[in-house]
Structure formats: structure tokens, C-alpha cells
PDB file of C-alpha atoms in Angstrom:
ATOM      1  CA  UNK A   1     -47.275   2.655  -5.869  1.00  0.00           C
ATOM      2  CA  UNK A   2     -45.382   0.529  -8.384  1.00  0.00           C
ATOM      3  CA  UNK A   3     -44.316   2.332 -11.544  1.00  0.00           C
ATOM      4  CA  UNK A   4     -45.552   0.626 -14.701  1.00  0.00           C
ATOM      5  CA  UNK A   5     -45.533   1.302 -18.436  1.00  0.00           C
ATOM      6  CA  UNK A   6     -48.926   1.484 -20.113  1.00  0.00           C
ATOM      7  CA  UNK A   7     -49.486   1.044 -23.851  1.00  0.00           C
ATOM      8  CA  UNK A   8     -51.905   3.819 -24.817  1.00  0.00           C
ATOM      9  CA  UNK A   9     -52.702   2.576 -28.309  1.00  0.00           C
ATOM     10  CA  UNK A  10     -51.418   1.546 -31.714  1.00  0.00           C
ATOM     11  CA  UNK A  11     -50.618   4.256 -34.254  1.00  0.00           C
ATOM     12  CA  UNK A  12     -50.417   3.518 -37.984  1.00  0.00           C
ATOM     13  CA  UNK A  13     -47.731   5.650 -39.611  1.00  0.00           C
ATOM     14  CA  UNK A  14     -47.881   6.912 -43.207  1.00  0.00           C
ATOM     15  CA  UNK A  15     -44.375   5.554 -43.888  1.00  0.00           C
ATOM     16  CA  UNK A  16     -42.332   2.646 -42.539  1.00  0.00           C
ATOM     17  CA  UNK A  17     -39.429   3.309 -40.160  1.00  0.00           C
ATOM     18  CA  UNK A  18     -39.743   7.112 -40.016  1.00  0.00           C
ATOM     19  CA  UNK A  19     -37.895   9.354 -37.619  1.00  0.00           C
ATOM     20  CA  UNK A  20     -40.127  11.051 -35.070  1.00  0.00           C
ATOM     21  CA  UNK A  21     -40.190  14.240 -33.052  1.00  0.00           C
ATOM     22  CA  UNK A  22     -42.763  16.047 -30.917  1.00  0.00           C
ATOM     23  CA  UNK A  23     -43.652  19.659 -31.721  1.00  0.00           C
ATOM     24  CA  UNK A  24     -46.576  21.881 -30.730  1.00  0.00           C
ATOM     25  CA  UNK A  25     -49.050  19.135 -29.766  1.00  0.00           C
ATOM     26  CA  UNK A  26     -48.149  17.134 -32.872  1.00  0.00           C
ATOM     27  CA  UNK A  27     -46.095  14.005 -33.462  1.00  0.00           C
ATOM     28  CA  UNK A  28     -44.061  14.679 -36.613  1.00  0.00           C
ATOM     29  CA  UNK A  29     -43.103  11.738 -38.857  1.00  0.00           C
ATOM     30  CA  UNK A  30     -40.176  12.379 -41.212  1.00  0.00           C
ATOM     31  CA  UNK A  31     -38.793  10.227 -44.013  1.00  0.00           C
ATOM     32  CA  UNK A  32     -38.716   6.454 -43.870  1.00  0.00           C
ATOM     33  CA  UNK A  33     -39.645   3.948 -46.572  1.00  0.00           C
ATOM     34  CA  UNK A  34     -42.566   4.182 -48.992  1.00  0.00           C
ATOM     35  CA  UNK A  35     -44.713   1.178 -49.873  1.00  0.00           C
ATOM     36  CA  UNK A  36     -42.360   0.326 -52.766  1.00  0.00           C
ATOM     37  CA  UNK A  37     -39.410   0.246 -50.308  1.00  0.00           C
ATOM     38  CA  UNK A  38     -37.841   3.424 -51.726  1.00  0.00           C
ATOM     39  CA  UNK A  39     -36.682   6.187 -49.355  1.00  0.00           C
ATOM     40  CA  UNK A  40     -39.262   8.914 -48.771  1.00  0.00           C
ATOM     41  CA  UNK A  41     -39.031  12.664 -48.253  1.00  0.00           C
ATOM     42  CA  UNK A  42     -42.550  12.749 -46.828  1.00  0.00           C
ATOM     43  CA  UNK A  43     -43.397  14.679 -43.669  1.00  0.00           C
ATOM     44  CA  UNK A  44     -46.621  14.114 -41.745  1.00  0.00           C
ATOM     45  CA  UNK A  45     -48.086  15.565 -38.553  1.00  0.00           C
ATOM     46  CA  UNK A  46     -50.310  13.622 -36.164  1.00  0.00           C
ATOM     47  CA  UNK A  47     -52.509  15.842 -34.007  1.00  0.00           C
ATOM     48  CA  UNK A  48     -52.858  14.657 -30.433  1.00  0.00           C
ATOM     49  CA  UNK A  49     -56.085  16.676 -30.247  1.00  0.00           C
ATOM     50  CA  UNK A  50     -57.926  15.441 -33.357  1.00  0.00           C
ATOM     51  CA  UNK A  51     -56.042  12.107 -33.628  1.00  0.00           C
ATOM     52  CA  UNK A  52     -55.652  12.637 -37.370  1.00  0.00           C
ATOM     53  CA  UNK A  53     -52.699  12.733 -39.775  1.00  0.00           C
ATOM     54  CA  UNK A  54     -52.096  15.619 -42.168  1.00  0.00           C
ATOM     55  CA  UNK A  55     -49.434  16.024 -44.846  1.00  0.00           C
ATOM     56  CA  UNK A  56     -46.764  18.705 -44.472  1.00  0.00           C
ATOM     57  CA  UNK A  57     -44.311  20.073 -47.020  1.00  0.00           C
ATOM     58  CA  UNK A  58     -41.765  17.329 -47.891  1.00  0.00           C
ATOM     59  CA  UNK A  59     -38.034  17.532 -47.255  1.00  0.00           C
ATOM     60  CA  UNK A  60     -35.747  18.514 -50.129  1.00  0.00           C
ATOM     61  CA  UNK A  61     -34.363  14.967 -50.447  1.00  0.00           C
ATOM     62  CA  UNK A  62     -35.525  11.485 -49.369  1.00  0.00           C
ATOM     63  CA  UNK A  63     -34.076  10.412 -46.021  1.00  0.00           C
ATOM     64  CA  UNK A  64     -34.102   7.187 -44.020  1.00  0.00           C
ATOM     65  CA  UNK A  65     -32.886   6.906 -40.408  1.00  0.00           C
ATOM     66  CA  UNK A  66     -32.352  10.660 -40.335  1.00  0.00           C
ATOM     67  CA  UNK A  67     -31.282  12.522 -37.217  1.00  0.00           C
ATOM     68  CA  UNK A  68     -33.913  14.975 -36.034  1.00  0.00           C
ATOM     69  CA  UNK A  69     -33.838  17.472 -33.143  1.00  0.00           C
ATOM     70  CA  UNK A  70     -35.793  20.581 -32.153  1.00  0.00           C
ATOM     71  CA  UNK A  71     -34.161  23.892 -31.240  1.00  0.00           C
ATOM     72  CA  UNK A  72     -36.205  27.058 -30.692  1.00  0.00           C
ATOM     73  CA  UNK A  73     -39.265  25.464 -32.340  1.00  0.00           C
ATOM     74  CA  UNK A  74     -37.337  24.656 -35.546  1.00  0.00           C
ATOM     75  CA  UNK A  75     -37.116  20.999 -36.591  1.00  0.00           C
ATOM     76  CA  UNK A  76     -33.581  20.156 -37.748  1.00  0.00           C
ATOM     77  CA  UNK A  77     -32.903  17.080 -39.922  1.00  0.00           C
ATOM     78  CA  UNK A  78     -29.333  15.958 -40.481  1.00  0.00           C
ATOM     79  CA  UNK A  79     -27.641  13.535 -42.849  1.00  0.00           C
ATOM     80  CA  UNK A  80     -28.651   9.887 -43.033  1.00  0.00           C
ATOM     81  CA  UNK A  81     -29.551   7.810 -46.070  1.00  0.00           C
ATOM     82  CA  UNK A  82     -31.066   9.112 -49.287  1.00  0.00           C
ATOM     83  CA  UNK A  83     -31.923   7.904 -52.825  1.00  0.00           C
ATOM     84  CA  UNK A  84     -32.066   4.229 -53.751  1.00  0.00           C
ATOM     85  CA  UNK A  85     -29.851   2.374 -53.034  1.00  0.00           C
ATOM     86  CA  UNK A  86     -29.396   4.278 -49.786  1.00  0.00           C
ATOM     87  CA  UNK A  87     -26.255   6.360 -49.405  1.00  0.00           C
ATOM     88  CA  UNK A  88     -25.005   8.500 -46.537  1.00  0.00           C
ATOM     89  CA  UNK A  89     -25.741  12.228 -46.797  1.00  0.00           C
ATOM     90  CA  UNK A  90     -24.000  15.317 -45.434  1.00  0.00           C
ATOM     91  CA  UNK A  91     -26.910  17.676 -46.139  1.00  0.00           C
ATOM     92  CA  UNK A  92     -29.043  19.322 -43.455  1.00  0.00           C
ATOM     93  CA  UNK A  93     -32.209  21.423 -43.387  1.00  0.00           C
ATOM     94  CA  UNK A  94     -34.630  22.904 -40.886  1.00  0.00           C
ATOM     95  CA  UNK A  95     -38.422  23.174 -40.812  1.00  0.00           C
ATOM     96  CA  UNK A  96     -40.556  25.902 -39.302  1.00  0.00           C
ATOM     97  CA  UNK A  97     -43.687  24.163 -38.047  1.00  0.00           C
ATOM     98  CA  UNK A  98     -45.576  27.486 -37.961  1.00  0.00           C
ATOM     99  CA  UNK A  99     -44.821  28.632 -41.533  1.00  0.00           C
ATOM    100  CA  UNK A 100     -44.533  25.070 -42.938  1.00  0.00           C
ATOM    101  CA  UNK A 101     -41.320  25.966 -44.796  1.00  0.00           C
ATOM    102  CA  UNK A 102     -38.005  24.094 -45.171  1.00  0.00           C
ATOM    103  CA  UNK A 103     -34.701  26.008 -45.145  1.00  0.00           C
ATOM    104  CA  UNK A 104     -31.416  24.507 -46.395  1.00  0.00           C
ATOM    105  CA  UNK A 105     -28.424  24.534 -44.027  1.00  0.00           C
ATOM    106  CA  UNK A 106     -24.665  24.255 -44.641  1.00  0.00           C
ATOM    107  CA  UNK A 107     -23.417  20.713 -45.244  1.00  0.00           C
ATOM    108  CA  UNK A 108     -21.765  18.742 -42.465  1.00  0.00           C
ATOM    109  CA  UNK A 109     -18.070  17.872 -42.700  1.00  0.00           C
ATOM    110  CA  UNK A 110     -18.898  14.155 -43.026  1.00  0.00           C
ATOM    111  CA  UNK A 111     -21.681  12.256 -44.772  1.00  0.00           C
ATOM    112  CA  UNK A 112     -23.398  10.073 -42.158  1.00  0.00           C
ATOM    113  CA  UNK A 113     -26.101   7.462 -41.887  1.00  0.00           C
ATOM    114  CA  UNK A 114     -27.339   5.819 -38.663  1.00  0.00           C
ATOM    115  CA  UNK A 115     -25.742   8.627 -36.664  1.00  0.00           C
ATOM    116  CA  UNK A 116     -27.177  10.140 -33.469  1.00  0.00           C
ATOM    117  CA  UNK A 117     -27.853  13.816 -32.757  1.00  0.00           C
ATOM    118  CA  UNK A 118     -28.810  15.704 -29.595  1.00  0.00           C
ATOM    119  CA  UNK A 119     -29.287  19.387 -28.805  1.00  0.00           C
ATOM    120  CA  UNK A 120     -28.168  21.490 -25.866  1.00  0.00           C
ATOM    121  CA  UNK A 121     -29.290  25.119 -25.799  1.00  0.00           C
ATOM    122  CA  UNK A 122     -28.415  26.519 -29.262  1.00  0.00           C
ATOM    123  CA  UNK A 123     -25.959  23.742 -30.161  1.00  0.00           C
ATOM    124  CA  UNK A 124     -26.659  20.529 -32.080  1.00  0.00           C
ATOM    125  CA  UNK A 125     -24.194  17.653 -31.738  1.00  0.00           C
ATOM    126  CA  UNK A 126     -24.129  14.830 -34.292  1.00  0.00           C
ATOM    127  CA  UNK A 127     -21.930  11.823 -33.579  1.00  0.00           C
ATOM    128  CA  UNK A 128     -20.714   8.656 -35.233  1.00  0.00           C
ATOM    129  CA  UNK A 129     -22.755   6.798 -37.805  1.00  0.00           C
ATOM    130  CA  UNK A 130     -21.653   5.088 -41.003  1.00  0.00           C
ATOM    131  CA  UNK A 131     -19.667   6.818 -43.742  1.00  0.00           C
ATOM    132  CA  UNK A 132     -20.531   6.519 -47.444  1.00  0.00           C
ATOM    133  CA  UNK A 133     -18.327   3.407 -47.677  1.00  0.00           C
ATOM    134  CA  UNK A 134     -20.053   1.773 -44.697  1.00  0.00           C
ATOM    135  CA  UNK A 135     -17.177   2.458 -42.309  1.00  0.00           C
ATOM    136  CA  UNK A 136     -18.282   3.290 -38.740  1.00  0.00           C
ATOM    137  CA  UNK A 137     -17.316   6.758 -37.572  1.00  0.00           C
ATOM    138  CA  UNK A 138     -16.141   8.172 -34.264  1.00  0.00           C
ATOM    139  CA  UNK A 139     -16.055  11.801 -35.394  1.00  0.00           C
ATOM    140  CA  UNK A 140     -18.315  14.458 -33.856  1.00  0.00           C
ATOM    141  CA  UNK A 141     -19.602  17.752 -35.248  1.00  0.00           C
ATOM    142  CA  UNK A 142     -21.447  20.641 -33.640  1.00  0.00           C
ATOM    143  CA  UNK A 143     -23.827  23.050 -35.387  1.00  0.00           C
ATOM    144  CA  UNK A 144     -24.372  26.499 -33.909  1.00  0.00           C
ATOM    145  CA  UNK A 145     -27.983  27.410 -34.690  1.00  0.00           C
ATOM    146  CA  UNK A 146     -27.243  31.109 -34.059  1.00  0.00           C
ATOM    147  CA  UNK A 147     -24.237  31.511 -36.372  1.00  0.00           C
ATOM    148  CA  UNK A 148     -25.300  28.762 -38.788  1.00  0.00           C
ATOM    149  CA  UNK A 149     -21.816  27.205 -38.791  1.00  0.00           C
ATOM    150  CA  UNK A 150     -20.438  23.715 -38.194  1.00  0.00           C
ATOM    151  CA  UNK A 151     -17.421  23.023 -35.954  1.00  0.00           C
ATOM    152  CA  UNK A 152     -15.464  19.834 -35.392  1.00  0.00           C
ATOM    153  CA  UNK A 153     -15.438  18.379 -31.879  1.00  0.00           C
ATOM    154  CA  UNK A 154     -13.208  15.816 -30.237  1.00  0.00           C
ATOM    155  CA  UNK A 155     -13.603  12.257 -31.534  1.00  0.00           C
ATOM    156  CA  UNK A 156     -15.328   9.578 -29.490  1.00  0.00           C
ATOM    157  CA  UNK A 157     -13.102   6.839 -28.096  1.00  0.00           C
ATOM    158  CA  UNK A 158     -14.619   4.185 -30.362  1.00  0.00           C
ATOM    159  CA  UNK A 159     -16.670   4.242 -33.591  1.00  0.00           C
ATOM    160  CA  UNK A 160     -20.430   3.870 -33.128  1.00  0.00           C
ATOM    161  CA  UNK A 161     -23.622   3.733 -35.155  1.00  0.00           C
ATOM    162  CA  UNK A 162     -27.299   3.359 -34.240  1.00  0.00           C
ATOM    163  CA  UNK A 163     -26.706   4.211 -30.569  1.00  0.00           C
ATOM    164  CA  UNK A 164     -28.402   6.218 -27.838  1.00  0.00           C
ATOM    165  CA  UNK A 165     -27.323   9.624 -26.562  1.00  0.00           C
ATOM    166  CA  UNK A 166     -28.493  12.211 -24.040  1.00  0.00           C
ATOM    167  CA  UNK A 167     -27.199  15.118 -22.001  1.00  0.00           C
ATOM    168  CA  UNK A 168     -27.073  14.450 -18.268  1.00  0.00           C
ATOM    169  CA  UNK A 169     -25.762  16.912 -15.693  1.00  0.00           C
ATOM    170  CA  UNK A 170     -23.818  18.877 -18.284  1.00  0.00           C
ATOM    171  CA  UNK A 171     -22.183  15.865 -19.941  1.00  0.00           C
ATOM    172  CA  UNK A 172     -23.125  14.169 -23.217  1.00  0.00           C
ATOM    173  CA  UNK A 173     -23.462  10.385 -22.865  1.00  0.00           C
ATOM    174  CA  UNK A 174     -23.385   7.950 -25.800  1.00  0.00           C
ATOM    175  CA  UNK A 175     -24.786   4.510 -25.013  1.00  0.00           C
ATOM    176  CA  UNK A 176     -24.321   1.133 -26.695  1.00  0.00           C
ATOM    177  CA  UNK A 177     -23.976   0.673 -30.458  1.00  0.00           C
ATOM    178  CA  UNK A 178     -23.516  -1.610 -33.329  1.00  0.00           C
ATOM    179  CA  UNK A 179     -19.805  -1.572 -34.099  1.00  0.00           C
ATOM    180  CA  UNK A 180     -17.192  -3.214 -36.258  1.00  0.00           C
ATOM    181  CA  UNK A 181     -14.330  -3.194 -33.800  1.00  0.00           C
ATOM    182  CA  UNK A 182     -14.135  -6.993 -33.914  1.00  0.00           C
ATOM    183  CA  UNK A 183     -16.787  -8.214 -36.348  1.00  0.00           C
ATOM    184  CA  UNK A 184     -19.489  -6.806 -38.573  1.00  0.00           C
ATOM    185  CA  UNK A 185     -22.209  -8.063 -36.273  1.00  0.00           C
ATOM    186  CA  UNK A 186     -20.787  -7.289 -32.844  1.00  0.00           C
ATOM    187  CA  UNK A 187     -22.656  -5.099 -30.385  1.00  0.00           C
ATOM    188  CA  UNK A 188     -21.286  -2.761 -27.772  1.00  0.00           C
ATOM    189  CA  UNK A 189     -22.302  -2.167 -24.167  1.00  0.00           C
ATOM    190  CA  UNK A 190     -19.758   0.611 -23.648  1.00  0.00           C
ATOM    191  CA  UNK A 191     -20.713   4.136 -22.617  1.00  0.00           C
ATOM    192  CA  UNK A 192     -18.723   7.324 -23.092  1.00  0.00           C
ATOM    193  CA  UNK A 193     -19.322  10.854 -21.855  1.00  0.00           C
ATOM    194  CA  UNK A 194     -18.289  14.133 -23.461  1.00  0.00           C
ATOM    195  CA  UNK A 195     -17.459  17.341 -21.635  1.00  0.00           C
ATOM    196  CA  UNK A 196     -18.289  20.315 -23.904  1.00  0.00           C
ATOM    197  CA  UNK A 197     -16.132  22.631 -21.784  1.00  0.00           C
ATOM    198  CA  UNK A 198     -12.947  20.601 -22.280  1.00  0.00           C
ATOM    199  CA  UNK A 199     -13.906  19.031 -25.651  1.00  0.00           C
ATOM    200  CA  UNK A 200     -12.838  15.608 -24.353  1.00  0.00           C
ATOM    201  CA  UNK A 201     -14.377  12.134 -24.069  1.00  0.00           C
ATOM    202  CA  UNK A 202     -13.958   9.699 -21.186  1.00  0.00           C
ATOM    203  CA  UNK A 203     -15.110   6.152 -20.521  1.00  0.00           C
ATOM    204  CA  UNK A 204     -18.190   5.717 -18.319  1.00  0.00           C
ATOM    205  CA  UNK A 205     -19.815   2.677 -16.698  1.00  0.00           C
ATOM    206  CA  UNK A 206     -21.053   0.177 -19.299  1.00  0.00           C
ATOM    207  CA  UNK A 207     -24.684  -0.864 -19.635  1.00  0.00           C
ATOM    208  CA  UNK A 208     -25.463  -4.451 -18.646  1.00  0.00           C
ATOM    209  CA  UNK A 209     -26.973  -5.669 -21.937  1.00  0.00           C
ATOM    210  CA  UNK A 210     -25.117  -4.904 -25.203  1.00  0.00           C
ATOM    211  CA  UNK A 211     -27.515  -3.653 -27.879  1.00  0.00           C
ATOM    212  CA  UNK A 212     -28.099  -1.108 -30.604  1.00  0.00           C
ATOM    213  CA  UNK A 213     -31.084   1.118 -31.355  1.00  0.00           C
ATOM    214  CA  UNK A 214     -31.217   2.469 -27.800  1.00  0.00           C
ATOM    215  CA  UNK A 215     -33.220   5.592 -27.010  1.00  0.00           C
ATOM    216  CA  UNK A 216     -31.210   7.677 -24.557  1.00  0.00           C
ATOM    217  CA  UNK A 217     -33.226  10.120 -22.439  1.00  0.00           C
ATOM    218  CA  UNK A 218     -32.892  12.305 -19.379  1.00  0.00           C
ATOM    219  CA  UNK A 219     -35.916  12.320 -17.095  1.00  0.00           C
ATOM    220  CA  UNK A 220     -35.608  14.698 -14.132  1.00  0.00           C
ATOM    221  CA  UNK A 221     -32.497  13.411 -12.336  1.00  0.00           C
ATOM    222  CA  UNK A 222     -32.183  10.113 -14.208  1.00  0.00           C
ATOM    223  CA  UNK A 223     -30.307   9.032 -17.322  1.00  0.00           C
ATOM    224  CA  UNK A 224     -32.121   6.142 -18.994  1.00  0.00           C
ATOM    225  CA  UNK A 225     -31.291   3.705 -21.806  1.00  0.00           C
ATOM    226  CA  UNK A 226     -34.631   2.597 -23.241  1.00  0.00           C
ATOM    227  CA  UNK A 227     -35.272  -0.352 -25.551  1.00  0.00           C
ATOM    228  CA  UNK A 228     -32.897  -1.481 -28.260  1.00  0.00           C
ATOM    229  CA  UNK A 229     -32.064  -4.716 -30.042  1.00  0.00           C
ATOM    230  CA  UNK A 230     -29.740  -7.563 -29.162  1.00  0.00           C
ATOM    231  CA  UNK A 231     -28.218  -9.854 -31.783  1.00  0.00           C
ATOM    232  CA  UNK A 232     -31.192 -12.201 -31.606  1.00  0.00           C
ATOM    233  CA  UNK A 233     -34.215 -10.207 -30.479  1.00  0.00           C
ATOM    234  CA  UNK A 234     -35.881  -6.893 -29.676  1.00  0.00           C
ATOM    235  CA  UNK A 235     -35.778  -6.224 -25.956  1.00  0.00           C
ATOM    236  CA  UNK A 236     -38.016  -4.032 -23.816  1.00  0.00           C
ATOM    237  CA  UNK A 237     -35.061  -3.386 -21.552  1.00  0.00           C
ATOM    238  CA  UNK A 238     -34.710  -0.226 -19.500  1.00  0.00           C
ATOM    239  CA  UNK A 239     -31.514   0.603 -17.650  1.00  0.00           C
ATOM    240  CA  UNK A 240     -31.109   3.583 -15.332  1.00  0.00           C
ATOM    241  CA  UNK A 241     -27.741   5.168 -14.587  1.00  0.00           C
ATOM    242  CA  UNK A 242     -26.899   5.815 -10.936  1.00  0.00           C
ATOM    243  CA  UNK A 243     -24.058   8.379 -10.706  1.00  0.00           C
ATOM    244  CA  UNK A 244     -23.515   7.722  -6.992  1.00  0.00           C
ATOM    245  CA  UNK A 245     -22.801   4.056  -7.730  1.00  0.00           C
ATOM    246  CA  UNK A 246     -21.389   4.639 -11.232  1.00  0.00           C
ATOM    247  CA  UNK A 247     -23.469   1.741 -12.509  1.00  0.00           C
ATOM    248  CA  UNK A 248     -26.607   0.915 -14.488  1.00  0.00           C
ATOM    249  CA  UNK A 249     -29.604  -0.682 -12.780  1.00  0.00           C
ATOM    250  CA  UNK A 250     -32.507  -2.502 -14.399  1.00  0.00           C
ATOM    251  CA  UNK A 251     -35.725  -0.490 -14.598  1.00  0.00           C
ATOM    252  CA  UNK A 252     -39.301  -1.616 -15.144  1.00  0.00           C
ATOM    253  CA  UNK A 253     -39.306  -3.226 -18.641  1.00  0.00           C
ATOM    254  CA  UNK A 254     -41.440  -1.932 -21.484  1.00  0.00           C
ATOM    255  CA  UNK A 255     -44.618  -3.832 -22.456  1.00  0.00           C
ATOM    256  CA  UNK A 256     -42.943  -4.752 -25.742  1.00  0.00           C
ATOM    257  CA  UNK A 257     -39.483  -4.521 -27.229  1.00  0.00           C
ATOM    258  CA  UNK A 258     -38.405  -2.206 -30.012  1.00  0.00           C
ATOM    259  CA  UNK A 259     -36.107   0.546 -31.189  1.00  0.00           C
ATOM    260  CA  UNK A 260     -37.942   3.558 -29.810  1.00  0.00           C
ATOM    261  CA  UNK A 261     -37.489   6.804 -31.746  1.00  0.00           C
ATOM    262  CA  UNK A 262     -39.328   9.451 -29.758  1.00  0.00           C
ATOM    263  CA  UNK A 263     -39.785  10.119 -26.052  1.00  0.00           C
ATOM    264  CA  UNK A 264     -41.867  12.995 -24.689  1.00  0.00           C
ATOM    265  CA  UNK A 265     -41.906  14.133 -21.077  1.00  0.00           C
ATOM    266  CA  UNK A 266     -45.487  15.118 -20.082  1.00  0.00           C
ATOM    267  CA  UNK A 267     -45.952  18.878 -19.957  1.00  0.00           C
ATOM    268  CA  UNK A 268     -48.733  21.345 -19.297  1.00  0.00           C
ATOM    269  CA  UNK A 269     -49.622  21.590 -22.983  1.00  0.00           C
ATOM    270  CA  UNK A 270     -50.003  17.816 -23.170  1.00  0.00           C
ATOM    271  CA  UNK A 271     -52.234  17.617 -20.109  1.00  0.00           C
ATOM    272  CA  UNK A 272     -54.474  20.293 -21.619  1.00  0.00           C
ATOM    273  CA  UNK A 273     -55.217  18.087 -24.635  1.00  0.00           C
ATOM    274  CA  UNK A 274     -58.636  16.445 -24.490  1.00  0.00           C
ATOM    275  CA  UNK A 275     -58.080  12.725 -23.938  1.00  0.00           C
ATOM    276  CA  UNK A 276     -60.270   9.682 -23.828  1.00  0.00           C
ATOM    277  CA  UNK A 277     -61.704   8.802 -20.373  1.00  0.00           C
ATOM    278  CA  UNK A 278     -59.632   5.647 -20.041  1.00  0.00           C
ATOM    279  CA  UNK A 279     -56.450   7.588 -20.833  1.00  0.00           C
ATOM    280  CA  UNK A 280     -56.717  10.293 -18.173  1.00  0.00           C
ATOM    281  CA  UNK A 281     -57.593   8.077 -15.228  1.00  0.00           C
ATOM    282  CA  UNK A 282     -53.974   7.212 -14.434  1.00  0.00           C
ATOM    283  CA  UNK A 283     -53.038  10.459 -12.701  1.00  0.00           C
ATOM    284  CA  UNK A 284     -56.270  10.746 -10.652  1.00  0.00           C
ATOM    285  CA  UNK A 285     -55.922   7.124  -9.537  1.00  0.00           C
ATOM    286  CA  UNK A 286     -52.406   7.775  -8.299  1.00  0.00           C
ATOM    287  CA  UNK A 287     -53.498  10.917  -6.490  1.00  0.00           C
ATOM    288  CA  UNK A 288     -56.457   9.083  -4.954  1.00  0.00           C
ATOM    289  CA  UNK A 289     -54.236   6.185  -3.939  1.00  0.00           C
ATOM    290  CA  UNK A 290     -51.788   8.558  -2.250  1.00  0.00           C
ATOM    291  CA  UNK A 291     -54.555  10.443  -0.414  1.00  0.00           C
ATOM    292  CA  UNK A 292     -56.212   7.272   0.873  1.00  0.00           C
ATOM    293  CA  UNK A 293     -52.868   5.934   2.007  1.00  0.00           C
ATOM    294  CA  UNK A 294     -52.163   9.088   4.015  1.00  0.00           C
ATOM    295  CA  UNK A 295     -55.630   9.030   5.593  1.00  0.00           C
ATOM    296  CA  UNK A 296     -55.222   5.383   6.588  1.00  0.00           C
ATOM    297  CA  UNK A 297     -51.837   6.103   8.146  1.00  0.00           C
ATOM    298  CA  UNK A 298     -53.284   9.032  10.109  1.00  0.00           C
ATOM    299  CA  UNK A 299     -56.225   6.888  11.258  1.00  0.00           C
ATOM    300  CA  UNK A 300     -54.015   4.097  12.590  1.00  0.00           C
ATOM    301  CA  UNK A 301     -51.629   6.620  14.178  1.00  0.00           C
ATOM    302  CA  UNK A 302     -54.516   8.283  16.058  1.00  0.00           C
ATOM    303  CA  UNK A 303     -55.802   4.884  17.203  1.00  0.00           C
ATOM    304  CA  UNK A 304     -52.308   4.024  18.428  1.00  0.00           C
ATOM    305  CA  UNK A 305     -52.164   7.300  20.396  1.00  0.00           C
ATOM    306  CA  UNK A 306     -55.572   6.610  21.970  1.00  0.00           C
ATOM    307  CA  UNK A 307     -54.528   3.095  22.996  1.00  0.00           C
ATOM    308  CA  UNK A 308     -51.278   4.444  24.393  1.00  0.00           C
ATOM    309  CA  UNK A 309     -53.211   7.071  26.368  1.00  0.00           C
ATOM    310  CA  UNK A 310     -55.535   4.419  27.839  1.00  0.00           C
ATOM    311  CA  UNK A 311     -52.564   2.283  28.881  1.00  0.00           C
ATOM    312  CA  UNK A 312     -50.925   5.248  30.610  1.00  0.00           C
ATOM    313  CA  UNK A 313     -54.175   6.088  32.461  1.00  0.00           C
ATOM    314  CA  UNK A 314     -54.639   2.464  33.621  1.00  0.00           C
ATOM    315  CA  UNK A 315     -51.012   2.268  34.749  1.00  0.00           C
ATOM    316  CA  UNK A 316     -51.439   5.529  36.714  1.00  0.00           C
ATOM    317  CA  UNK A 317     -54.666   4.331  38.431  1.00  0.00           C
ATOM    318  CA  UNK A 318     -53.137   1.006  39.422  1.00  0.00           C
ATOM    319  CA  UNK A 319     -50.110   2.700  40.944  1.00  0.00           C
TER     320      UNK A 319
END
């Protein structure tokens, strides 16, 4: 059966351009712009069960385009823009979704906005972004959530901001970017991968369409570059990395383009949530389709065997 993307609905967020993360059956919206276009420190939780928003305790400072990751049920927010006009920040804090409390963390080495962060086990990696003077960065830092300390990592090969990143088979991939290597408005299609064991970066196969605002994800055995923006338009592009061919292939495009900020792999706790009838029919339809297909194949196979048996009997009688 052909794989397709389905738009489940339209969600109105409390703030414009927030960062998003999924936690405990809730979609958490952090920061973004208020109605008066000033940066916000607001935090809101959307329940997938009740389909309602509720206000959580705000962050210590306003943040726009913040990096957000989850480690051991704590929500970590790192750097990005604060105040008005927006400036890069080096501050970090974490939120306990159970106690609803924010805890300040040690500052990063560099102030960053439009950076990208990913987590692996107890480590959080934050890469690139724009410095306080607007200069793109290639530096990388790692925060140990157990010791509460920051460490410097090896620099990326080229500066990047507003790019995708994901761990895939033990390596950290950074995908696409806005960059200022040649001009202020150039885009990158380059991909690099980082080996945490050797603390080194190497060049990987480039994506086919240069863009920024990519959402990098790992889904089972696939590394995917979802969405993003070209110089002229939002694109619903999906590219899938094939390690055996060391190349990116086009996937089924999204229903609409955009810079996607949150991707959740379906889990048991999500399937247990009460959904609307027209939202839960997808899985049963696929199961039904597969079952009918198998039955039809068995039916035609049995008919073929019966016909073959008749032919053998007739051939035997005639001879």
C-alpha cells in the first residue's frame, strides 16, 4: 500500500513561531513571539487527550527559536534569541513536566541563536547558530546531564545556522543550512557527520535540494530530512538517506511546505489516547487491506493448484 502523509488537523498556537516538543501525552509550546511581536517566555501544554491548551510556568527569560530537547523526562532549553531587539543567549534551563518547575543550568561557552540541538543518552549536543554579532558558527558544545557540565567538541567543517540534525547509526548528521560562506542569502545542501568516539567531523553525501529550516529525524532504519525552505518558497520536500548507496532519495512529499519543528514517532502511549473516529481508521484500514490481499493471493494460488492438478490428471488419462 502506498505510503502517504495525512493532515490530521489545524492547531492554533498561543504564540507565533514557538519551539515544540512532545512530553507525556502533551505537545509543549515554548517561547516565540507575542501578539505585539516581542519575544515571549510563555510555556503552554496541549493535551492530546482533552485537546485543550493550559498555561505552564514561564521560562526565566524570553526566547525565540530556542533549542529544546528531552532527556530523562526533563525539557532542556538552550540559548537562542531573547529580549527586544533579539540577541543571542548563552543561558540554559530545564523544566520538570511533573513538578512544573524550571531549574537554571550553567551557561554555554558561546551565545547562540538559530542553533540546533540533539540528545543522545545523557548527552546534549548543540551546534552552530549565529553569534551575538550575527556571525555564523561552526563550534559545537556538549552538555552532560549527569555531571551538569559543558564540554567543547570538535568544530563542524563549515558554519551553519537553522539546519537539521539527527543521530543515525551512532553518528550525528547535520543537514543543510543557511550560511554566509559566499553571500548572506546563500543556502547549503551539504551534510556532515560527527563521530562522538573520535570527536571528528567528516563530509557526507549532500541532499539534493539546498534549503534551511530542515527537520532531521531518524525513523527506524532511515535518516530523513523533512521540509525546509528554499530561497523562494517553502517546500514539502522529504529526502531519505540510503547508506548503501551513500545518497539521498526523494520521499513522499508533505501535504504542505513548512519549517517543521516537532516530529513524534507513534508509541503505545499515543495509541492509547482516545481519538476521533476518522483519525483512528488509518491503521485498521491498512491491516484490513493487508489481510484481504493475503486471502486473495491464497485463493488464486489454490485455484492454480486445482487447475494444475486437473491438467496432470487429463494428461495421465490420455497417455
